[in-house]
XYZ file of C-alpha atoms in Angstrom:
687
model
C 47.316 126.941 62.557
C 45.685 126.479 65.962
C 46.723 128.444 69.057
C 48.143 125.287 70.625
C 50.247 124.453 67.567
C 51.478 128.069 67.326
C 52.484 128.083 70.986
C 54.209 124.708 70.543
C 56.295 126.118 67.666
C 57.303 129.117 69.788
C 58.198 126.966 72.794
C 60.183 124.468 70.712
C 62.229 127.293 69.200
C 62.904 128.832 72.607
C 63.771 125.435 74.115
C 66.301 124.775 71.366
C 67.703 128.286 71.835
C 68.152 127.765 75.594
C 69.804 124.397 74.959
C 72.244 126.020 72.497
C 73.059 128.696 75.101
C 73.642 126.009 77.717
C 75.876 124.061 75.330
C 78.030 127.150 74.831
C 78.122 127.884 78.576
C 79.006 124.295 79.445
C 81.819 124.272 76.873
C 83.160 127.631 78.115
C 83.075 126.605 81.788
C 84.655 123.236 80.987
C 87.579 125.014 79.290
C 87.839 127.297 82.325
C 87.959 124.250 84.616
C 90.665 122.652 82.476
C 92.656 125.907 82.584
C 92.338 126.078 86.369
C 93.567 122.474 86.649
C 96.516 123.259 84.394
C 97.399 126.422 86.367
C 97.226 124.545 89.659
C 99.614 121.757 88.579
C 102.040 124.237 87.061
C 102.146 126.523 90.124
C 101.164 124.571 93.240
C 104.793 124.313 94.452
C 105.087 128.109 94.438
C 101.818 128.823 96.274
C 102.100 130.540 99.669
C 103.213 128.459 102.635
C 99.959 128.973 104.581
C 97.877 127.561 101.759
C 95.615 130.578 101.267
C 96.169 130.677 97.521
C 95.773 126.911 97.337
C 92.480 127.147 99.237
C 91.194 130.021 97.064
C 92.011 128.111 93.882
C 90.335 124.960 95.196
C 87.170 126.881 96.108
C 87.062 128.615 92.724
C 87.455 125.270 90.971
C 84.707 123.691 93.073
C 82.364 126.610 92.294
C 82.904 126.163 88.558
C 82.416 122.395 88.732
C 79.141 122.810 90.658
C 77.966 125.478 88.212
C 78.654 123.218 85.265
C 76.866 120.315 86.919
C 73.829 122.532 87.390
C 74.006 123.515 83.719
C 74.274 119.860 82.681
C 71.228 118.977 84.779
C 69.283 121.871 83.261
C 70.217 120.810 79.728
C 69.122 117.247 80.485
C 65.726 118.485 81.729
C 65.188 120.747 78.733
C 66.123 118.006 76.255
C 63.578 115.769 77.926
C 60.973 118.501 77.429
C 61.645 118.616 73.664
C 59.582 115.442 73.258
C 56.474 116.874 74.941
C 56.889 120.387 76.371
C 53.349 120.652 77.746
C 50.132 118.651 77.993
C 47.571 121.070 79.424
C 46.444 124.665 79.457
C 44.249 126.623 81.857
C 42.843 130.103 81.191
C 42.137 131.605 84.618
C 40.416 134.917 85.384
C 41.460 136.160 88.828
C 38.762 137.778 90.973
C 38.738 141.483 90.132
C 40.325 141.023 86.695
C 38.591 141.148 83.314
C 40.999 139.142 81.200
C 42.168 135.573 81.641
C 45.775 134.630 82.319
C 47.002 131.567 80.455
C 49.009 128.817 82.157
C 50.520 125.957 80.152
C 51.263 122.846 82.235
C 54.161 120.477 81.544
C 56.614 118.017 83.046
C 58.812 120.877 84.297
C 59.173 124.662 84.499
C 60.524 126.502 81.482
C 61.192 130.211 81.144
C 63.110 131.925 78.382
C 65.599 133.399 80.850
C 66.644 132.145 84.274
C 64.286 133.647 86.875
C 61.806 134.846 84.241
C 58.041 134.264 84.130
C 57.507 130.639 83.067
C 56.210 129.865 79.610
C 55.415 126.409 80.985
C 54.609 125.602 84.621
C 55.773 122.462 86.366
C 52.889 120.053 87.029
C 53.768 120.377 90.736
C 53.480 124.178 90.808
C 50.550 125.486 92.897
C 48.745 126.935 89.868
C 48.844 123.536 88.121
C 46.310 122.241 90.632
C 43.691 124.136 88.592
C 44.215 121.681 85.743
C 43.756 118.589 87.880
C 41.109 119.668 90.376
C 38.576 121.800 88.523
C 36.313 121.915 85.507
C 35.367 125.205 83.879
C 33.849 127.604 86.386
C 34.802 128.836 89.865
C 38.211 127.602 91.034
C 41.079 128.453 93.360
C 44.600 127.402 94.252
C 46.968 127.843 97.186
C 49.762 130.288 96.267
C 52.646 131.365 98.536
C 50.797 134.635 99.163
C 47.519 132.908 100.051
C 44.476 131.369 98.427
C 43.870 132.715 94.909
C 40.256 132.694 93.700
C 38.777 133.155 90.287
C 37.173 131.339 87.372
C 38.461 128.943 84.755
C 37.230 130.231 81.402
C 38.862 127.558 79.267
C 40.813 124.291 79.572
C 42.768 122.492 76.881
C 44.394 119.097 76.684
C 47.220 118.178 74.312
C 49.145 115.151 73.196
C 52.592 116.008 71.852
C 55.164 113.436 70.785
C 58.556 114.108 69.241
C 57.806 117.817 69.417
C 54.759 117.416 67.135
C 51.119 118.024 68.029
C 49.175 114.758 67.857
C 45.881 116.263 69.012
C 44.436 119.145 71.008
C 40.956 119.920 72.210
C 39.075 122.114 74.626
C 37.377 120.185 77.412
C 34.833 120.962 80.083
C 36.078 118.017 82.093
C 39.260 117.882 84.187
C 40.752 114.910 82.332
C 38.574 113.764 79.462
C 37.533 110.102 79.651
C 38.462 109.556 76.002
C 42.005 110.716 76.749
C 42.171 108.447 79.778
C 40.908 105.501 77.729
C 43.575 106.133 75.114
C 46.320 106.239 77.746
C 45.051 103.137 79.545
C 44.456 101.277 76.297
C 48.046 101.517 75.123
C 50.413 98.581 75.360
C 52.205 97.747 78.543
C 55.884 98.539 78.938
C 58.840 97.327 80.955
C 58.594 100.540 82.946
C 55.802 101.992 85.029
C 54.264 104.976 83.238
C 54.249 108.435 84.746
C 50.703 109.771 85.004
C 51.154 113.547 84.927
C 48.873 113.891 81.893
C 46.032 111.911 83.464
C 46.199 112.542 87.220
C 42.681 112.313 88.614
C 41.289 114.636 91.276
C 41.410 112.035 94.044
C 44.964 111.112 93.039
C 46.023 114.768 92.979
C 44.805 115.244 96.567
C 47.166 112.479 97.675
C 50.107 113.701 95.589
C 49.865 117.267 96.945
C 49.407 116.199 100.557
C 52.225 117.765 102.590
C 50.589 117.885 106.027
C 50.233 114.272 107.120
C 53.226 112.597 108.770
C 52.072 109.102 107.895
C 49.837 108.721 104.847
C 48.360 105.263 104.304
C 46.857 104.464 100.897
C 44.605 101.440 100.614
C 44.123 101.038 96.878
C 42.358 98.474 94.766
C 44.493 96.563 92.256
C 45.145 98.867 89.298
C 44.169 102.052 91.133
C 47.571 103.603 90.434
C 48.672 103.704 94.063
C 52.375 103.086 93.321
C 52.405 105.780 90.635
C 50.623 108.172 92.971
C 53.095 107.468 95.796
C 56.099 108.141 93.532
C 54.522 111.298 92.121
C 53.917 112.389 95.717
C 57.624 111.959 96.422
C 58.445 114.073 93.363
C 56.028 116.714 94.641
C 57.545 116.728 98.141
C 61.061 117.052 96.695
C 59.921 119.985 94.544
C 58.316 121.830 97.449
C 60.897 121.200 100.187
C 64.284 121.568 98.494
C 65.914 122.927 101.659
C 65.094 119.964 103.893
C 64.494 117.027 101.583
C 66.784 115.486 98.971
C 66.532 112.279 97.012
C 69.182 110.770 99.332
C 66.779 111.291 102.269
C 64.117 109.030 100.739
C 63.922 105.246 100.782
C 61.462 102.923 99.054
C 60.861 99.452 100.451
C 60.289 97.375 97.322
C 59.122 93.755 97.247
C 61.962 92.684 94.908
C 64.635 93.911 92.504
C 62.484 93.475 89.379
C 59.850 95.784 90.818
C 62.609 98.248 91.722
C 63.749 98.216 88.088
C 60.143 98.633 86.918
C 59.673 101.887 88.862
C 63.252 103.229 88.771
C 62.756 105.704 85.896
C 59.731 107.548 87.305
C 61.506 110.207 89.370
C 64.153 110.970 86.717
C 61.310 111.399 84.202
C 59.713 113.879 86.593
C 62.918 115.897 86.846
C 64.252 114.435 90.107
C 67.208 112.257 90.978
C 66.455 108.618 91.572
C 65.946 107.391 95.117
C 67.226 104.403 97.021
C 65.238 101.195 97.042
C 65.642 98.234 99.342
C 64.159 94.834 100.054
C 63.487 94.497 103.781
C 64.423 90.806 103.641
C 67.827 91.597 102.134
C 68.356 94.324 104.729
C 67.487 91.893 107.536
C 69.990 89.350 106.243
C 72.759 91.965 106.128
C 71.940 93.024 109.677
C 72.113 89.434 110.945
C 75.034 88.044 108.912
C 77.391 88.396 111.899
C 75.083 86.132 113.909
C 73.896 83.544 111.365
C 75.228 82.087 108.132
C 72.052 82.511 106.083
C 68.365 83.399 106.260
C 65.255 82.472 104.366
C 63.264 85.248 102.700
C 59.515 85.688 102.368
C 59.453 83.745 99.110
C 60.933 80.640 100.755
C 58.176 80.812 103.323
C 55.444 81.199 100.668
C 56.756 78.221 98.699
C 56.827 76.078 101.827
C 53.312 77.161 102.752
C 52.018 76.248 99.285
C 53.876 72.940 99.292
C 53.044 71.848 102.835
C 50.042 73.944 103.801
C 49.020 74.111 107.422
C 47.176 70.775 107.436
C 47.905 68.181 110.140
C 48.888 68.679 113.751
C 52.595 69.334 113.092
C 51.860 71.963 110.473
C 49.181 73.550 112.656
C 51.783 73.882 115.395
C 54.174 75.375 112.830
C 51.527 77.884 111.789
C 50.845 78.829 115.404
C 54.567 79.401 115.978
C 54.894 81.490 112.824
C 51.877 83.649 113.698
C 53.045 84.190 117.287
C 56.528 85.245 116.217
C 55.110 88.035 114.022
C 52.481 89.252 116.476
C 51.850 91.925 119.071
C 51.951 89.195 121.709
C 55.517 88.363 120.709
C 56.589 91.997 121.071
C 55.052 92.091 124.548
C 56.757 88.802 125.406
C 60.149 90.227 124.386
C 59.638 93.251 126.623
C 58.901 91.004 129.594
C 61.870 88.796 128.743
C 64.212 91.822 128.643
C 63.264 92.788 132.203
C 64.240 89.347 133.509
C 67.281 89.155 131.216
C 69.091 91.901 133.166
C 69.703 89.521 136.074
C 70.521 86.561 133.838
C 72.878 88.187 131.390
C 75.639 89.622 133.617
C 78.035 88.049 136.115
C 79.281 91.079 138.060
C 82.942 90.920 139.160
C 85.696 93.379 140.021
C 87.576 94.924 137.086
C 91.161 96.129 137.545
C 93.512 97.854 135.142
C 97.002 99.146 135.998
C 96.266 99.809 139.633
C 92.796 101.262 139.140
C 89.917 99.044 140.268
C 86.157 99.130 139.843
C 84.369 96.912 142.367
C 81.552 94.577 141.257
C 79.108 96.499 143.470
C 80.035 99.798 141.780
C 79.675 98.237 138.327
C 76.286 96.860 139.313
C 75.065 100.309 140.399
C 76.303 101.922 137.205
C 74.743 99.136 135.145
C 71.319 99.186 136.803
C 70.920 102.850 137.669
C 73.209 105.340 135.950
C 72.975 103.658 132.519
C 69.582 101.986 132.865
C 68.338 103.691 129.705
C 71.040 102.118 127.523
C 70.159 98.786 125.816
C 71.518 95.766 127.670
C 74.250 94.660 125.277
C 75.490 98.226 124.855
C 75.279 99.100 128.560
C 78.623 97.605 129.571
C 80.264 99.792 126.913
C 78.853 102.800 128.748
C 80.228 101.485 132.061
C 83.606 100.885 130.420
C 83.719 104.437 129.028
C 82.899 105.768 132.516
C 85.847 103.761 133.907
C 88.172 105.035 131.142
C 87.145 108.660 131.784
C 88.025 108.210 135.464
C 91.361 106.602 134.624
C 92.358 109.249 132.074
C 91.322 112.086 134.393
C 93.233 110.642 137.345
C 96.386 109.933 135.327
C 96.089 112.996 133.066
C 96.674 110.932 129.930
C 94.767 109.562 126.968
C 94.807 105.801 126.594
C 95.882 104.438 123.193
C 93.497 102.273 121.171
C 95.230 98.987 122.011
C 94.786 99.597 125.760
C 91.147 100.542 125.262
C 90.606 97.189 123.548
C 92.031 95.362 126.580
C 89.735 97.271 128.970
C 86.728 96.690 126.714
C 87.380 92.947 126.660
C 87.492 92.867 130.485
C 84.135 94.574 130.791
C 82.611 92.555 127.939
C 83.672 89.352 129.723
C 81.178 90.168 132.489
C 78.374 89.180 130.092
C 77.414 85.511 130.320
C 76.999 85.733 126.532
C 76.656 88.431 123.884
C 75.533 85.948 121.228
C 72.089 87.064 119.999
C 71.332 83.559 118.715
C 71.850 82.073 122.182
C 69.779 84.793 123.854
C 66.984 84.245 121.284
C 66.969 80.552 122.188
C 66.540 81.511 125.838
C 63.493 83.547 124.816
C 61.996 80.655 122.817
C 62.524 78.156 125.628
C 61.082 80.535 128.235
C 58.021 80.987 125.999
C 57.445 77.259 125.508
C 58.673 77.034 121.904
C 61.428 74.772 120.530
C 64.898 76.330 120.489
C 66.860 76.636 117.277
C 69.661 74.166 116.556
C 72.719 74.667 118.741
C 75.385 74.945 116.041
C 78.402 77.197 115.341
C 77.667 80.564 113.745
C 78.954 79.440 110.330
C 76.296 76.693 110.210
C 73.328 78.668 111.509
C 70.381 78.961 109.135
C 67.262 80.939 110.040
C 63.816 80.057 108.798
C 61.814 83.085 107.774
C 59.662 82.965 110.875
C 62.756 83.602 113.045
C 64.426 86.341 110.967
C 62.494 89.336 112.261
C 62.095 88.136 115.859
C 65.888 87.859 116.055
C 66.325 91.226 114.339
C 63.895 92.855 116.797
C 65.780 91.334 119.712
C 69.007 92.768 118.295
C 67.549 96.272 118.086
C 66.219 96.063 121.639
C 69.576 94.860 122.981
C 71.937 97.158 121.076
C 71.986 100.880 120.296
C 72.162 102.536 116.913
C 69.196 101.090 115.014
C 67.566 104.340 113.790
C 68.465 105.570 110.281
C 67.973 109.297 110.807
C 69.336 110.265 107.410
C 66.104 108.842 105.955
C 63.417 111.516 106.238
C 60.700 109.876 104.180
C 59.989 106.165 103.868
C 57.777 104.619 101.195
C 56.409 101.159 102.026
C 54.826 99.351 99.080
C 52.746 96.162 99.364
C 51.894 97.143 102.937
C 49.606 94.133 103.396
C 52.578 91.761 103.269
C 54.309 93.163 106.352
C 53.545 91.721 109.780
C 52.883 93.545 113.045
C 56.463 92.802 114.146
C 57.954 94.099 110.894
C 56.102 97.389 111.309
C 57.409 97.683 114.864
C 60.945 97.223 113.510
C 60.333 99.798 110.772
C 59.148 102.225 113.429
C 62.439 101.727 115.309
C 64.541 102.088 112.163
C 62.783 105.026 110.538
C 61.342 107.680 112.895
C 60.322 109.780 109.890
C 57.400 110.653 107.644
C 55.985 107.784 105.621
C 53.856 106.944 102.618
C 52.448 103.438 103.072
C 50.452 101.777 100.299
C 48.971 98.453 99.367
C 45.872 96.364 98.748
C 44.593 94.068 101.481
C 43.054 91.787 98.811
C 46.562 90.990 97.506
C 47.880 89.588 100.787
C 50.071 86.559 100.106
C 48.615 84.769 103.076
C 45.621 82.598 103.840
C 43.414 85.539 104.749
C 43.538 89.229 103.776
C 45.481 91.274 106.339
C 44.259 94.759 107.141
C 47.290 96.515 108.610
C 45.181 99.612 109.249
C 43.898 97.892 112.387
C 47.286 98.219 114.098
C 49.379 100.883 112.330
C 48.070 103.806 114.443
C 49.014 101.917 117.595
C 52.560 101.195 116.356
C 53.509 104.599 115.004
C 51.675 106.600 117.655
C 51.385 109.593 115.346
C 48.700 111.160 113.274
C 47.906 108.717 110.490
C 45.763 109.704 107.533
C 44.113 106.792 105.722
C 42.891 107.260 102.160
C 41.106 104.624 100.104
C 41.497 104.566 96.328
C 38.455 102.658 95.137
C 38.686 103.207 91.390
C 40.685 100.739 89.292
C 42.118 101.837 85.943
C 44.339 98.933 84.863
C 42.119 96.133 83.592
C 39.390 96.007 80.991
C 35.867 95.796 82.386
C 35.758 92.083 81.510
C 38.958 91.275 83.405
C 37.994 93.476 86.358
C 34.622 91.744 86.673
C 36.308 88.334 86.590
C 38.838 89.339 89.266
C 36.112 90.819 91.447
C 34.220 87.530 91.505
C 37.290 85.684 92.820
C 37.457 87.647 96.070
C 33.898 88.877 96.367
C 35.227 92.303 97.328
C 32.616 95.013 96.891
C 32.831 98.764 96.497
C 35.560 98.889 93.838
C 34.761 101.170 90.902
C 36.069 100.110 87.502
C 36.963 102.401 84.653
C 34.821 101.306 81.740
C 37.275 100.185 79.090
C 36.084 97.105 77.246
C 38.085 94.336 75.612
C 38.207 90.629 74.958
C 36.292 88.280 77.256
C 38.324 86.269 79.757
C 39.061 82.818 78.342
C 38.875 79.846 80.734
C 39.792 76.369 79.502
C 40.533 72.946 80.920
C 43.195 71.034 79.041
C 44.507 67.521 79.477
C 48.155 68.287 80.173
C 50.402 71.182 81.159
C 52.211 70.910 77.817
C 48.893 71.336 75.996
C 48.243 74.513 78.001
C 51.700 75.829 77.109
C 51.116 75.063 73.427
C 47.926 77.110 73.694
C 49.959 79.961 75.206
C 52.258 79.874 72.159
C 49.242 80.039 69.820
C 47.667 82.972 71.639
C 50.759 85.165 72.120
C 50.438 88.398 70.127
C 53.715 90.249 70.556
C 55.389 92.863 68.401
C 58.637 91.525 66.986
C 60.193 88.918 64.710
C 58.837 86.016 66.755
C 55.229 86.961 66.033
C 54.090 84.955 63.021
C 50.378 85.778 62.944
C 48.557 88.786 61.535
C 47.289 90.056 64.884
C 50.502 91.650 66.138
C 49.536 93.975 68.987
C 51.367 93.738 72.263
C 54.710 94.510 73.905
C 54.706 91.848 76.605
C 52.921 88.863 78.066
C 53.184 86.839 81.252
C 52.839 83.171 82.068
C 52.087 82.985 85.789
C 52.232 79.902 87.980
C 51.638 79.144 91.608
C 55.045 77.688 92.469
C 58.658 78.225 91.522
C 59.009 74.653 90.236
C 56.039 75.107 87.893
C 57.470 78.394 86.627
C 60.856 76.810 85.848
C 59.180 73.945 83.948
C 57.029 76.358 81.924
C 60.032 78.566 81.132
C 62.102 75.633 79.848
C 59.269 74.431 77.632
C 58.509 77.851 76.123
C 62.187 78.712 75.659
C 62.538 75.793 73.251
C 60.078 77.494 70.898
C 60.779 81.223 71.335
C 63.800 83.382 72.043
C 61.869 86.215 73.746
C 61.051 84.216 76.890
C 62.465 85.416 80.229
C 62.308 83.866 83.674
C 61.994 86.005 86.788
C 63.037 84.578 90.132
C 63.866 86.193 93.476
C 67.373 87.089 92.266
C 66.293 88.722 88.983
C 66.786 92.450 88.620
C 65.435 93.319 85.138
C 61.952 93.439 83.642
C 62.226 92.854 79.887
C 59.915 92.993 76.881
C 58.657 89.657 75.626
C 57.199 86.733 77.537
C 57.828 86.778 81.271
C 57.482 83.508 83.162
C 57.271 83.782 86.936
C 55.247 83.001 90.046
C 52.199 85.004 91.049
C 53.890 86.455 94.129
C 56.832 87.832 92.110
C 54.450 89.383 89.563
C 52.810 91.637 92.161
C 52.955 95.296 91.163
C 53.755 94.486 87.519
C 51.349 94.603 84.581
C 51.244 92.863 81.204
C 49.246 93.133 77.987
C 48.405 89.436 78.050
C 48.386 87.150 81.071
C 48.220 83.349 80.961
C 47.419 81.671 84.277
C 48.544 78.065 84.576
C 46.735 75.711 86.929
C 47.174 76.113 90.645
C 46.395 73.769 93.512
C 42.749 74.382 94.404
C 43.231 72.839 97.851
C 45.970 75.315 98.721
C 45.058 78.033 101.247
C 46.626 80.546 98.822
C 44.659 79.503 95.726
C 42.248 82.459 95.842
C 45.085 84.974 96.220
C 46.960 83.238 93.399
C 44.079 83.596 90.956
C 43.213 87.161 92.022
C 46.770 88.496 91.795
C 47.263 86.824 88.392
C 44.015 88.205 87.010
C 44.728 91.757 88.101
C 48.105 91.782 86.278
C 46.354 91.729 82.862
C 45.782 94.962 80.950
C 43.989 93.645 77.867
C 43.698 89.842 77.714
C 43.424 87.136 80.359
C 43.600 83.380 79.780
C 43.081 80.888 82.613
C 44.141 77.314 81.877
C 43.430 74.359 84.157
C 44.655 70.898 83.243
C 44.267 67.334 84.364
C 41.227 65.131 84.885
C-alpha cells in the first residue's frame, strides 16, 4: 500500500470519528436546548420581576443554539471532505532543519481535535502556496511570523473520489499538464467547477492578492477569470474573518442563469453563499417610483440587431445612446445641477403655529448652510432646522402628524420633485428630445435613459451608498458603460474585483474599460491580464481566434474534433443536423457515441432562439430554453441567444446562422465559439 493510500485510510477513519463525535454533541446539545425551552415555558411566570433570570436563561439558550449551529456547520464541512479529503502534498525542509515536514493540502482544514495541528491544510492557508507556486527546489511562503524559507524535497498530486484513491504520483511540476488535461477534458456541468486542484501560478497570485483595493482582471475567454474571482473571495473571507462576512460581498451577475451556474462555488469551498444581483434589475427597483417600467440591456441588444445604426434616424439614435452613457454626459449633468438650484425652488415664507421662517432666511439656509446636501434632500435639512428651533422655543416634541404638515409646506417650495420632469429639462437643455409627457403609471424608459435618470436621482437625493457592502465583484466588465461605473462608484465605495474580456463586448466595437476606470475610482487600481485560455480544444480556440484577430492569447494544448462549418438550405435542415450530431448521456441518446452532459444551440436573436426551441422540443424532451427571466441552468440541450450564453460553457455548441450585415455579427460568432469545450458546429443556411 502506498504512503498516499495509507494516509487516506487514516484520515478517512479520523474524519468519520470526528463526525460521530459531532453527531453525539449535536444530539446532546439539542436535548439541552429542548430542556431549556421546556423549563422556560413552565417557569417564566415565576421568574423575578426585574427579568434578570429571564435574561440569563435567554442568553444561555442563545449560547447553546449558536454552539450547535457551529457544530452543524463543522459536520457539513467534514462530510464534504469525505469525498476527497486532500489533493496535494508538499514535503518542505525549513532552512536549518535536516528533515522535511509534510503538508497535505485539501478543500479545508482538518485536525483530529479542535485547535490541534492540522492533518490537512486548507488550500487557502499560507503554507498551501508552496503547492501552487513552486516546483521542487528552493521555495518560501508568507507565515504570520514572517517569510519562511526552505526547499521542497517532494510534491505529490492525488485524485480521490468517494473516499477512494483514483491515482497518485510524484511530480516535479506544480500542476502536471496531464492532470490539467484530464480535468479540462471532462464533460461540462450545470455548475461552474471549483479549481482548487488545478490552480495555476498566475491564478494563485490573483487569488491570494489582499493588498489591492481595486483589482481588474482582463482575461481571455476560457482563462478561468470567474473561477479565480470567486476563489479570491473565498480566500479573502478565510483571511479576514473579523471584518469580512459573506453578507458584506456582492456579485454583479449578467443574469439569473449565470448566478445559478456559479452559486455553489463558495459553499463548496467552505463558505456561505454570497448575494448576487443584476444591475438592470436593481436600476428598475430604484426607479419604480418614478416610471412604470424600464428596458434592460437585452432589449437594447435585440433592437440594435434588428434595426442596426444604419440611416440618419438610427445614426442620431446611436449618437444619443452613446452620449447618455459617456463622460460628457456626466459633465453635462454637473453643469446642469449648478443652474438647477435657481430653477428648482420658489422661495416663500413658511409659517407654522405662530412661528415663521422668512423666504430670505430659507434661501440663506438653502444656499449656504446646507449647500453640501443634494438639491432634492436640501429642503428636508431646512425643515429639520425649523423644527429644531420650534421644539426648542416651545420646549416640546412635535408628533409625527405635525411633522408631516411642516414637511409638506417646505416641500411645496420646490417647483417639482419629479425626477422624470427634471430629466426632461436636462435633455431639452442639452438639445435632445424630451421623453413623453405622460403620467407616472404610463412612463416607460428605453435602456438608454435608465442609467442617466438613475444617476440624476443619486445626484439629487442622499442615501445612495451601500456601506454594508465591503467587496464588490463585477463580472463581464466590458459590458458596463462609463456612466454605469460612475454610478457603481457612488453606490459602492469599497474594495472591488472587476473582471471581463474586452473581446466579448456586446457592442459594435470592443470596449476597453481600463482606459477610464482609474479616473472614475480615483484609487490604486491593479490591472492583471490572464492570457492563457483553458476552456476550448486547440481546434476551437484557433477558430475563435481567427474571428477577432486578437493576438497574444496562449492556448492550452488539448486537441479534439475539428470545427465543422456547413451551409444548409433551410433552418429546419440545420436543426435536423443538430439532432443527428447531439451526443448526450441519457435515454434520449440513441447512437453509440454517448459522451456528453450538455449541448447548446445558440442564435443571434430571441425570435430565432424561440423558433429553434419549439422545433427541437418536438423531437426531444431534454431541450430547455433560456431567456432573460430564466433562473436555472439544466443538463440537456440549452437553446438561447449568444448574449445570454456568456460565461457559460457546453460540451457541444451548435451555432445557427446570424445576420452577417449586423454590426454585432463578429461578437456573435466569437462568443458562441468560445462557449464550446469539445465540439463546435457552425451552420449557415439560405442561398
